[in-house]
């Protein structure tokens, strides 16, 4: 009975906060509306209506960084509910609102949810004569999505090489934008699909002084990744 009453109280608090926020918006004091919703979220942090309204108000009243952070939190909640399309939308919106924000954790969560069979593989021992790389790491520690984010933010031109237990792939960038990929004998978007399935091993990025031909023309790296992850569901169906 106590738990039921507590839940009802939280629902009531959330509804009251939403009504108060609408009044603050009506009287043109959005900052008070934002504070009202944040206070309510301290008691109901998993409330989708509260977070969605907070996201909307922050985005509409010139608080893009705050709105982007709410998008990430919402994406996490939607992934837990297996509402992947809405999670996709929130991750794209987060990147649009704040291009600097790191959405790699959300992308990785979607990949794990949609492809639980893709378990990290052991990392091969590093060779002492490895050629110089601008960026290198262990895919069990730093995901491919994190590496792509770093390359995008730094607007680098070059090749990201991923060496998994079963296969090796490469992703090509022009000033941070993915323009080609190759893996398992496939190129372009088909090759990138294979690369997304590499979850273990190592990676390294090598800078190129010249740009590469464009064989992938996605609107953004985020769009490309999310479209690729969406194909997992389509293929399983």
CSV table of N, CA, C and O in Angstrom, one decimal, residues 107-233:
chain,number,residue,atom,x,y,z
A,107,UNK,N,24.7,5.3,-28.8
A,107,UNK,CA,24.8,4.5,-30.0
A,107,UNK,C,25.2,3.0,-29.6
A,107,UNK,O,24.7,2.1,-30.2
A,108,UNK,N,26.1,2.9,-28.7
A,108,UNK,CA,26.6,1.6,-28.2
A,108,UNK,C,25.5,0.9,-27.5
A,108,UNK,O,25.3,-0.3,-27.7
A,109,UNK,N,24.7,1.6,-26.8
A,109,UNK,CA,23.5,0.9,-26.1
A,109,UNK,C,22.5,0.4,-27.1
A,109,UNK,O,22.0,-0.7,-26.9
A,110,UNK,N,22.3,1.1,-28.2
A,110,UNK,CA,21.4,0.6,-29.2
A,110,UNK,C,22.0,-0.6,-29.9
A,110,UNK,O,21.3,-1.6,-30.1
A,111,UNK,N,23.3,-0.6,-30.2
A,111,UNK,CA,23.9,-1.7,-30.8
A,111,UNK,C,23.8,-3.0,-29.9
A,111,UNK,O,23.5,-4.1,-30.4
A,112,UNK,N,24.1,-2.8,-28.6
A,112,UNK,CA,24.0,-3.9,-27.7
A,112,UNK,C,22.6,-4.5,-27.6
A,112,UNK,O,22.4,-5.7,-27.5
A,113,UNK,N,21.6,-3.6,-27.6
A,113,UNK,CA,20.2,-4.0,-27.5
A,113,UNK,C,19.7,-4.7,-28.7
A,113,UNK,O,19.0,-5.7,-28.6
A,114,UNK,N,20.2,-4.3,-29.9
A,114,UNK,CA,19.7,-4.8,-31.1
A,114,UNK,C,20.5,-6.1,-31.5
A,114,UNK,O,20.0,-6.9,-32.2
A,115,UNK,N,21.8,-6.1,-31.1
A,115,UNK,CA,22.6,-7.2,-31.5
A,115,UNK,C,23.3,-7.8,-30.2
A,115,UNK,O,24.5,-7.6,-30.1
A,116,UNK,N,22.6,-8.4,-29.3
A,116,UNK,CA,23.3,-8.9,-28.1
A,116,UNK,C,24.3,-10.0,-28.4
A,116,UNK,O,25.1,-10.4,-27.6
A,117,UNK,N,24.2,-10.6,-29.6
A,117,UNK,CA,25.2,-11.6,-30.0
A,117,UNK,C,26.6,-11.0,-30.3
A,117,UNK,O,27.6,-11.8,-30.4
A,118,UNK,N,26.7,-9.7,-30.5
A,118,UNK,CA,28.0,-9.1,-30.8
A,118,UNK,C,28.7,-8.8,-29.5
A,118,UNK,O,28.7,-7.7,-28.9
A,119,UNK,N,29.4,-9.8,-29.0
A,119,UNK,CA,30.1,-9.7,-27.7
A,119,UNK,C,31.6,-9.3,-28.0
A,119,UNK,O,32.2,-9.7,-29.0
A,120,UNK,N,32.2,-8.5,-27.2
A,120,UNK,CA,33.6,-8.0,-27.4
A,120,UNK,C,34.5,-9.2,-27.5
A,120,UNK,O,34.4,-10.2,-26.7
A,121,UNK,N,35.4,-9.2,-28.4
A,121,UNK,CA,36.4,-10.2,-28.6
A,121,UNK,C,37.7,-9.8,-27.9
A,121,UNK,O,38.0,-8.7,-27.7
A,122,UNK,N,38.6,-10.8,-27.6
A,122,UNK,CA,39.9,-10.5,-27.0
A,122,UNK,C,40.7,-9.6,-27.9
A,122,UNK,O,40.6,-9.7,-29.1
A,123,UNK,N,41.5,-8.8,-27.3
A,123,UNK,CA,42.4,-7.9,-28.0
A,123,UNK,C,43.7,-8.5,-28.3
A,123,UNK,O,44.3,-9.1,-27.4
A,124,UNK,N,44.1,-8.5,-29.6
A,124,UNK,CA,45.4,-9.0,-29.9
A,124,UNK,C,46.5,-8.2,-29.3
A,124,UNK,O,46.4,-7.0,-29.1
A,125,UNK,N,47.6,-8.9,-29.0
A,125,UNK,CA,48.8,-8.2,-28.4
A,125,UNK,C,49.4,-7.2,-29.4
A,125,UNK,O,49.5,-7.5,-30.5
A,126,UNK,N,49.6,-6.0,-28.9
A,126,UNK,CA,50.2,-5.0,-29.7
A,126,UNK,C,51.6,-5.3,-30.2
A,126,UNK,O,52.4,-5.8,-29.5
A,127,UNK,N,51.8,-5.0,-31.4
A,127,UNK,CA,53.2,-5.2,-32.0
A,127,UNK,C,54.1,-4.0,-31.7
A,127,UNK,O,53.6,-2.8,-31.7
A,128,UNK,N,55.3,-4.3,-31.4
A,128,UNK,CA,56.2,-3.2,-31.0
A,128,UNK,C,56.6,-2.3,-32.2
A,128,UNK,O,57.1,-1.2,-32.1
A,129,UNK,N,56.4,-2.9,-33.4
A,129,UNK,CA,56.8,-2.2,-34.6
A,129,UNK,C,55.6,-1.6,-35.3
A,129,UNK,O,55.6,-1.3,-36.5
A,130,UNK,N,54.5,-1.3,-34.5
A,130,UNK,CA,53.3,-0.7,-35.1
A,130,UNK,C,53.7,0.7,-35.7
A,130,UNK,O,54.3,1.5,-35.0
A,131,UNK,N,53.2,1.0,-36.9
A,131,UNK,CA,53.5,2.3,-37.5
A,131,UNK,C,52.8,3.4,-36.7
A,131,UNK,O,51.8,3.1,-36.0
A,132,UNK,N,53.3,4.6,-36.8
A,132,UNK,CA,52.7,5.7,-36.1
A,132,UNK,C,51.2,6.0,-36.4
A,132,UNK,O,50.8,5.9,-37.6
A,133,UNK,N,50.4,6.1,-35.4
A,133,UNK,CA,49.0,6.4,-35.6
A,133,UNK,C,48.6,7.7,-34.7
A,133,UNK,O,49.1,7.8,-33.6
A,134,UNK,N,47.8,8.5,-35.3
A,134,UNK,CA,47.4,9.7,-34.6
A,134,UNK,C,46.5,9.3,-33.4
A,134,UNK,O,46.6,9.9,-32.3
A,135,UNK,N,45.6,8.3,-33.6
A,135,UNK,CA,44.7,7.9,-32.5
A,135,UNK,C,44.7,6.4,-32.6
A,135,UNK,O,44.5,5.8,-33.6
A,136,UNK,N,44.8,5.7,-31.4
A,136,UNK,CA,44.8,4.3,-31.3
A,136,UNK,C,44.2,3.8,-30.0
A,136,UNK,O,44.3,4.6,-29.0
A,137,UNK,N,43.6,2.6,-30.0
A,137,UNK,CA,43.1,2.2,-28.7
A,137,UNK,C,42.5,0.8,-28.8
A,137,UNK,O,42.6,0.1,-29.8
A,138,UNK,N,41.9,0.4,-27.7
A,138,UNK,CA,41.3,-0.9,-27.5
A,138,UNK,C,39.8,-0.8,-27.6
A,138,UNK,O,39.2,0.0,-26.9
A,139,UNK,N,39.1,-1.5,-28.5
A,139,UNK,CA,37.7,-1.4,-28.7
A,139,UNK,C,36.9,-1.8,-27.5
A,139,UNK,O,35.7,-1.5,-27.5
A,140,UNK,N,37.5,-2.6,-26.6
A,140,UNK,CA,36.7,-2.9,-25.4
A,140,UNK,C,36.7,-1.8,-24.4
A,140,UNK,O,35.9,-1.7,-23.5
A,141,UNK,N,37.6,-0.8,-24.6
A,141,UNK,CA,37.7,0.3,-23.7
A,141,UNK,C,37.1,1.6,-24.4
A,141,UNK,O,36.3,2.3,-23.7
A,142,UNK,N,37.4,1.8,-25.6
A,142,UNK,CA,36.9,2.9,-26.4
A,142,UNK,C,36.2,2.3,-27.6
A,142,UNK,O,36.8,1.7,-28.4
A,143,UNK,N,34.9,2.6,-27.7
A,143,UNK,CA,34.1,2.0,-28.8
A,143,UNK,C,34.5,2.7,-30.1
A,143,UNK,O,35.0,3.8,-30.1
A,144,UNK,N,34.1,2.0,-31.2
A,144,UNK,CA,34.3,2.6,-32.5
A,144,UNK,C,33.5,4.0,-32.6
A,144,UNK,O,34.0,4.9,-33.3
A,145,UNK,N,32.4,4.0,-32.0
A,145,UNK,CA,31.6,5.3,-32.0
A,145,UNK,C,32.3,6.4,-31.3
A,145,UNK,O,32.2,7.6,-31.7
A,146,UNK,N,33.0,6.1,-30.2
A,146,UNK,CA,33.8,7.1,-29.5
A,146,UNK,C,34.9,7.6,-30.4
A,146,UNK,O,35.2,8.8,-30.5
A,147,UNK,N,35.6,6.7,-31.1
A,147,UNK,CA,36.7,7.1,-32.0
A,147,UNK,C,36.1,8.0,-33.1
A,147,UNK,O,36.8,9.0,-33.5
A,148,UNK,N,35.0,7.6,-33.7
A,148,UNK,CA,34.4,8.4,-34.8
A,148,UNK,C,34.1,9.8,-34.3
A,148,UNK,O,34.3,10.8,-35.0
A,149,UNK,N,33.6,9.9,-33.0
A,149,UNK,CA,33.2,11.2,-32.4
A,149,UNK,C,34.4,12.1,-32.3
A,149,UNK,O,34.4,13.3,-32.7
A,150,UNK,N,35.6,11.5,-31.9
A,150,UNK,CA,36.8,12.3,-31.7
A,150,UNK,C,37.3,12.8,-33.1
A,150,UNK,O,37.6,13.9,-33.3
A,151,UNK,N,37.3,11.9,-34.1
A,151,UNK,CA,37.7,12.3,-35.4
A,151,UNK,C,36.8,13.3,-36.0
A,151,UNK,O,37.3,14.3,-36.6
A,152,UNK,N,35.5,13.2,-35.8
A,152,UNK,CA,34.5,14.2,-36.3
A,152,UNK,C,34.8,15.6,-35.6
A,152,UNK,O,34.8,16.6,-36.3
A,153,UNK,N,34.9,15.6,-34.3
A,153,UNK,CA,35.1,16.8,-33.6
A,153,UNK,C,36.4,17.5,-34.0
A,153,UNK,O,36.4,18.8,-34.1
A,154,UNK,N,37.4,16.7,-34.3
A,154,UNK,CA,38.7,17.3,-34.6
A,154,UNK,C,38.8,17.6,-36.1
A,154,UNK,O,39.8,18.2,-36.6
A,155,UNK,N,37.7,17.2,-36.9
A,155,UNK,CA,37.7,17.5,-38.3
A,155,UNK,C,38.9,16.9,-39.0
A,155,UNK,O,39.5,17.6,-39.9
A,156,UNK,N,39.2,15.7,-38.7
A,156,UNK,CA,40.4,15.1,-39.3
A,156,UNK,C,40.1,14.4,-40.6
A,156,UNK,O,39.0,13.9,-40.9
A,157,UNK,N,41.1,14.3,-41.5
A,157,UNK,CA,41.1,13.6,-42.7
A,157,UNK,C,42.0,12.4,-42.7
A,157,UNK,O,43.2,12.6,-42.3
A,158,UNK,N,41.5,11.2,-42.9
A,158,UNK,CA,42.4,10.0,-42.8
A,158,UNK,C,41.6,8.8,-42.8
A,158,UNK,O,40.4,8.7,-43.1
A,159,UNK,N,42.2,7.7,-42.3
A,159,UNK,CA,41.6,6.4,-42.3
A,159,UNK,C,41.6,5.8,-40.9
A,159,UNK,O,42.7,5.7,-40.2
A,160,UNK,N,40.5,5.3,-40.5
A,160,UNK,CA,40.3,4.6,-39.2
A,160,UNK,C,40.3,3.1,-39.5
A,160,UNK,O,39.4,2.6,-40.2
A,161,UNK,N,41.3,2.4,-39.0
A,161,UNK,CA,41.4,1.0,-39.2
A,161,UNK,C,41.0,0.2,-37.9
A,161,UNK,O,41.5,0.5,-36.8
A,162,UNK,N,40.0,-0.7,-38.1
A,162,UNK,CA,39.6,-1.5,-37.0
A,162,UNK,C,40.0,-3.0,-37.2
A,162,UNK,O,39.6,-3.5,-38.2
A,163,UNK,N,40.6,-3.5,-36.2
A,163,UNK,CA,41.1,-4.9,-36.4
A,163,UNK,C,40.5,-5.8,-35.3
A,163,UNK,O,40.8,-5.8,-34.2
A,164,UNK,N,39.4,-6.5,-35.8
A,164,UNK,CA,38.7,-7.4,-34.9
A,164,UNK,C,39.3,-8.8,-35.0
A,164,UNK,O,40.3,-9.1,-35.7
A,165,UNK,N,38.7,-9.7,-34.2
A,165,UNK,CA,39.2,-11.1,-34.1
A,165,UNK,C,39.0,-11.8,-35.5
A,165,UNK,O,39.9,-12.6,-35.9
A,166,UNK,N,37.9,-11.5,-36.1
A,166,UNK,CA,37.5,-12.2,-37.3
A,166,UNK,C,37.8,-11.5,-38.6
A,166,UNK,O,38.0,-12.1,-39.7
A,167,UNK,N,37.8,-10.1,-38.5
A,167,UNK,CA,38.0,-9.3,-39.7
A,167,UNK,C,38.5,-8.0,-39.4
A,167,UNK,O,38.5,-7.5,-38.3
A,168,UNK,N,39.0,-7.3,-40.5
A,168,UNK,CA,39.6,-6.0,-40.4
A,168,UNK,C,38.8,-5.1,-41.3
A,168,UNK,O,38.4,-5.5,-42.4
A,169,UNK,N,38.5,-3.8,-40.9
A,169,UNK,CA,37.8,-2.9,-41.7
A,169,UNK,C,38.4,-1.5,-41.6
A,169,UNK,O,39.2,-1.3,-40.7
A,170,UNK,N,38.0,-0.7,-42.5
A,170,UNK,CA,38.5,0.7,-42.5
A,170,UNK,C,37.4,1.7,-42.8
A,170,UNK,O,36.6,1.4,-43.7
A,171,UNK,N,37.5,2.8,-42.2
A,171,UNK,CA,36.5,3.9,-42.4
A,171,UNK,C,37.3,5.1,-42.8
A,171,UNK,O,38.3,5.5,-42.2
A,172,UNK,N,36.9,5.8,-43.9
A,172,UNK,CA,37.6,6.9,-44.5
A,172,UNK,C,36.9,8.2,-44.2
A,172,UNK,O,35.7,8.3,-44.3
A,173,UNK,N,37.6,9.2,-43.8
A,173,UNK,CA,37.1,10.5,-43.4
A,173,UNK,C,37.7,11.6,-44.2
A,173,UNK,O,38.9,11.7,-44.5
A,174,UNK,N,36.8,12.6,-44.5
A,174,UNK,CA,37.3,13.9,-45.1
A,174,UNK,C,36.8,15.0,-44.1
A,174,UNK,O,35.6,15.1,-43.8
A,175,UNK,N,37.8,15.6,-43.4
A,175,UNK,CA,37.5,16.7,-42.4
A,175,UNK,C,36.4,16.2,-41.4
A,175,UNK,O,35.5,16.9,-41.1
A,176,UNK,N,36.6,15.0,-40.9
A,176,UNK,CA,35.7,14.5,-39.9
A,176,UNK,C,34.4,13.8,-40.4
A,176,UNK,O,33.7,13.2,-39.6
A,177,UNK,N,34.1,13.9,-41.7
A,177,UNK,CA,32.9,13.3,-42.2
A,177,UNK,C,33.2,11.9,-42.9
A,177,UNK,O,34.2,11.8,-43.7
A,178,UNK,N,32.5,10.9,-42.6
A,178,UNK,CA,32.7,9.6,-43.2
A,178,UNK,C,32.3,9.6,-44.6
A,178,UNK,O,31.2,10.0,-45.0
A,179,UNK,N,33.3,9.2,-45.5
A,179,UNK,CA,33.0,9.3,-46.9
A,179,UNK,C,33.1,7.9,-47.6
A,179,UNK,O,32.8,7.8,-48.8
A,180,UNK,N,33.7,6.9,-46.9
A,180,UNK,CA,33.8,5.6,-47.5
A,180,UNK,C,34.1,4.6,-46.4
A,180,UNK,O,34.5,5.0,-45.2
A,181,UNK,N,33.9,3.3,-46.6
A,181,UNK,CA,34.2,2.3,-45.7
A,181,UNK,C,34.5,1.0,-46.5
A,181,UNK,O,34.0,0.8,-47.6
A,182,UNK,N,35.2,0.1,-45.9
A,182,UNK,CA,35.5,-1.2,-46.5
A,182,UNK,C,35.7,-2.3,-45.5
A,182,UNK,O,36.4,-2.1,-44.5
A,183,UNK,N,35.0,-3.4,-45.7
A,183,UNK,CA,35.1,-4.5,-44.7
A,183,UNK,C,34.5,-5.8,-45.3
A,183,UNK,O,33.5,-5.7,-46.0
A,184,UNK,N,35.2,-6.9,-45.1
A,184,UNK,CA,34.6,-8.2,-45.6
A,184,UNK,C,34.3,-8.2,-47.1
A,184,UNK,O,33.4,-8.8,-47.5
A,185,UNK,N,35.2,-7.5,-47.8
A,185,UNK,CA,35.0,-7.5,-49.3
A,185,UNK,C,33.9,-6.5,-49.7
A,185,UNK,O,33.6,-6.4,-50.9
A,186,UNK,N,33.3,-5.8,-48.8
A,186,UNK,CA,32.2,-4.9,-49.2
A,186,UNK,C,32.7,-3.4,-49.0
A,186,UNK,O,33.5,-3.1,-48.1
A,187,UNK,N,32.1,-2.5,-49.8
A,187,UNK,CA,32.5,-1.1,-49.7
A,187,UNK,C,31.3,-0.2,-49.5
A,187,UNK,O,30.2,-0.7,-49.6
A,188,UNK,N,31.6,1.0,-49.2
A,188,UNK,CA,30.5,2.0,-49.0
A,188,UNK,C,29.7,1.7,-47.8
A,188,UNK,O,30.2,1.2,-46.7
A,189,UNK,N,28.4,1.9,-47.9
A,189,UNK,CA,27.5,1.7,-46.7
A,189,UNK,C,27.4,0.2,-46.3
A,189,UNK,O,27.3,-0.1,-45.2
A,190,UNK,N,27.5,-0.7,-47.3
A,190,UNK,CA,27.5,-2.1,-47.0
A,190,UNK,C,28.8,-2.5,-46.2
A,190,UNK,O,28.7,-3.3,-45.3
A,191,UNK,N,29.9,-1.9,-46.5
A,191,UNK,CA,31.1,-2.1,-45.8
A,191,UNK,C,31.0,-1.6,-44.4
A,191,UNK,O,31.5,-2.2,-43.4
A,192,UNK,N,30.4,-0.4,-44.3
A,192,UNK,CA,30.3,0.2,-42.9
A,192,UNK,C,29.4,-0.6,-42.0
A,192,UNK,O,29.6,-0.7,-40.8
A,193,UNK,N,28.4,-1.3,-42.6
A,193,UNK,CA,27.5,-2.2,-41.8
A,193,UNK,C,28.3,-3.3,-41.2
A,193,UNK,O,28.1,-3.6,-40.0
A,194,UNK,N,29.3,-3.8,-41.9
A,194,UNK,CA,30.1,-4.9,-41.4
A,194,UNK,C,31.0,-4.3,-40.3
A,194,UNK,O,31.3,-5.0,-39.3
A,195,UNK,N,31.5,-3.1,-40.4
A,195,UNK,CA,32.4,-2.5,-39.5
A,195,UNK,C,31.7,-2.3,-38.1
A,195,UNK,O,32.2,-2.5,-37.0
A,196,UNK,N,30.4,-1.9,-38.2
A,196,UNK,CA,29.6,-1.6,-37.0
A,196,UNK,C,29.5,-2.9,-36.1
A,196,UNK,O,29.4,-2.9,-34.9
A,197,UNK,N,29.7,-4.1,-36.8
A,197,UNK,CA,29.6,-5.3,-36.1
A,197,UNK,C,30.9,-5.7,-35.4
A,197,UNK,O,31.0,-6.8,-34.7
A,198,UNK,N,32.0,-5.0,-35.6
A,198,UNK,CA,33.2,-5.2,-34.9
A,198,UNK,C,33.2,-4.6,-33.5
A,198,UNK,O,33.2,-3.4,-33.4
A,199,UNK,N,33.2,-5.5,-32.5
A,199,UNK,CA,33.1,-4.9,-31.1
A,199,UNK,C,34.3,-5.2,-30.3
A,199,UNK,O,34.4,-4.6,-29.2
A,200,UNK,N,35.2,-6.0,-30.8
A,200,UNK,CA,36.4,-6.2,-30.0
A,200,UNK,C,37.6,-6.1,-30.9
A,200,UNK,O,37.5,-6.1,-32.1
A,201,UNK,N,38.8,-6.0,-30.3
A,201,UNK,CA,40.0,-5.8,-31.1
A,201,UNK,C,40.6,-4.4,-30.8
A,201,UNK,O,40.4,-3.8,-29.8
A,202,UNK,N,41.3,-3.9,-31.8
A,202,UNK,CA,41.9,-2.6,-31.6
A,202,UNK,C,41.6,-1.7,-32.8
A,202,UNK,O,41.1,-2.2,-33.8
A,203,UNK,N,42.0,-0.4,-32.7
A,203,UNK,CA,41.8,0.5,-33.8
A,203,UNK,C,42.9,1.5,-33.8
A,203,UNK,O,43.6,1.7,-32.8
A,204,UNK,N,43.1,2.1,-35.0
A,204,UNK,CA,44.1,3.2,-35.1
A,204,UNK,C,43.7,4.1,-36.2
A,204,UNK,O,43.1,3.6,-37.2
A,205,UNK,N,44.0,5.3,-36.1
A,205,UNK,CA,43.6,6.3,-37.1
A,205,UNK,C,44.9,7.0,-37.7
A,205,UNK,O,45.8,7.4,-36.9
A,206,UNK,N,45.0,7.0,-39.0
A,206,UNK,CA,46.1,7.6,-39.6
A,206,UNK,C,45.7,8.8,-40.5
A,206,UNK,O,44.8,8.7,-41.3
A,207,UNK,N,46.3,9.9,-40.2
A,207,UNK,CA,46.0,11.2,-41.0
A,207,UNK,C,46.5,11.1,-42.4
A,207,UNK,O,47.5,10.5,-42.7
A,208,UNK,N,45.7,11.7,-43.3
A,208,UNK,CA,46.1,11.7,-44.7
A,208,UNK,C,46.2,13.2,-45.1
A,208,UNK,O,45.4,14.0,-44.7
A,209,UNK,N,47.2,13.5,-45.9
A,209,UNK,CA,47.3,14.9,-46.4
A,209,UNK,C,46.3,15.3,-47.5
A,209,UNK,O,46.1,16.5,-47.8
A,210,UNK,N,45.7,14.3,-48.1
A,210,UNK,CA,44.8,14.5,-49.2
A,210,UNK,C,43.4,13.9,-48.8
A,210,UNK,O,43.3,12.9,-48.1
A,211,UNK,N,42.4,14.5,-49.4
A,211,UNK,CA,41.0,14.0,-49.2
A,211,UNK,C,40.8,12.8,-50.1
A,211,UNK,O,41.5,12.6,-51.1
A,212,UNK,N,39.7,12.0,-49.7
A,212,UNK,CA,39.4,10.8,-50.4
A,212,UNK,C,38.2,11.0,-51.3
A,212,UNK,O,37.3,11.8,-51.0
A,213,UNK,N,38.0,10.1,-52.3
A,213,UNK,CA,36.7,10.1,-53.1
A,213,UNK,C,35.5,9.8,-52.2
A,213,UNK,O,35.7,9.0,-51.2
A,214,UNK,N,34.4,10.4,-52.5
A,214,UNK,CA,33.2,10.2,-51.6
A,214,UNK,C,32.3,9.1,-52.2
A,214,UNK,O,31.8,9.2,-53.3
A,215,UNK,N,32.2,8.0,-51.4
A,215,UNK,CA,31.3,6.9,-51.8
A,215,UNK,C,30.2,6.8,-50.8
A,215,UNK,O,29.3,5.9,-51.0
A,216,UNK,N,30.2,7.5,-49.7
A,216,UNK,CA,29.1,7.5,-48.7
A,216,UNK,C,28.7,9.0,-48.6
A,216,UNK,O,29.5,9.8,-48.3
A,217,UNK,N,27.4,9.2,-48.8
A,217,UNK,CA,26.9,10.6,-48.8
A,217,UNK,C,25.8,10.8,-47.8
A,217,UNK,O,24.7,11.4,-48.1
A,218,UNK,N,26.0,10.3,-46.6
A,218,UNK,CA,25.0,10.5,-45.5
A,218,UNK,C,25.0,11.9,-45.0
A,218,UNK,O,25.9,12.7,-45.2
A,219,UNK,N,23.8,12.4,-44.5
A,219,UNK,CA,23.7,13.7,-44.0
A,219,UNK,C,24.7,14.1,-42.9
A,219,UNK,O,25.1,15.2,-42.8
A,220,UNK,N,25.0,13.1,-42.1
A,220,UNK,CA,26.0,13.2,-41.0
A,220,UNK,C,26.4,11.8,-40.6
A,220,UNK,O,25.8,10.8,-41.0
A,221,UNK,N,27.5,11.8,-39.8
A,221,UNK,CA,28.0,10.5,-39.3
A,221,UNK,C,26.9,9.9,-38.4
A,221,UNK,O,26.7,8.7,-38.4
A,222,UNK,N,26.2,10.7,-37.6
A,222,UNK,CA,25.2,10.2,-36.7
A,222,UNK,C,24.1,9.6,-37.5
A,222,UNK,O,23.6,8.5,-37.2
A,223,UNK,N,23.6,10.2,-38.6
A,223,UNK,CA,22.6,9.7,-39.5
A,223,UNK,C,23.0,8.3,-40.0
A,223,UNK,O,22.3,7.4,-40.1
A,224,UNK,N,24.3,8.2,-40.5
A,224,UNK,CA,24.8,7.0,-41.1
A,224,UNK,C,24.8,5.9,-40.0
A,224,UNK,O,24.3,4.8,-40.3
A,225,UNK,N,25.3,6.2,-38.8
A,225,UNK,CA,25.3,5.1,-37.8
A,225,UNK,C,23.9,4.7,-37.4
A,225,UNK,O,23.6,3.5,-37.3
A,226,UNK,N,23.0,5.6,-37.2
A,226,UNK,CA,21.7,5.3,-36.8
A,226,UNK,C,20.9,4.5,-37.9
A,226,UNK,O,20.2,3.5,-37.6
A,227,UNK,N,21.1,4.9,-39.1
A,227,UNK,CA,20.5,4.1,-40.2
A,227,UNK,C,21.0,2.7,-40.3
A,227,UNK,O,20.3,1.8,-40.6
A,228,UNK,N,22.3,2.6,-40.0
A,228,UNK,CA,22.9,1.3,-40.0
A,228,UNK,C,22.4,0.4,-38.9
A,228,UNK,O,22.1,-0.8,-39.1
A,229,UNK,N,22.3,1.0,-37.7
A,229,UNK,CA,21.7,0.2,-36.6
A,229,UNK,C,20.3,-0.1,-36.8
A,229,UNK,O,19.8,-1.2,-36.4
A,230,UNK,N,19.5,0.7,-37.5
A,230,UNK,CA,18.1,0.4,-37.8
A,230,UNK,C,18.0,-0.8,-38.7
A,230,UNK,O,17.0,-1.5,-38.7
A,231,UNK,N,19.0,-1.0,-39.6
A,231,UNK,CA,19.0,-2.1,-40.5
A,231,UNK,C,19.0,-3.5,-39.7
A,231,UNK,O,18.6,-4.5,-40.2
A,232,UNK,N,19.6,-3.5,-38.5
A,232,UNK,CA,19.7,-4.7,-37.7
A,232,UNK,C,18.2,-5.2,-37.5
A,232,UNK,O,18.0,-6.4,-37.6
A,233,UNK,N,17.3,-4.3,-37.2
A,233,UNK,CA,15.9,-4.7,-36.9
A,233,UNK,C,15.3,-5.2,-38.2
A,233,UNK,O,14.6,-6.2,-38.3
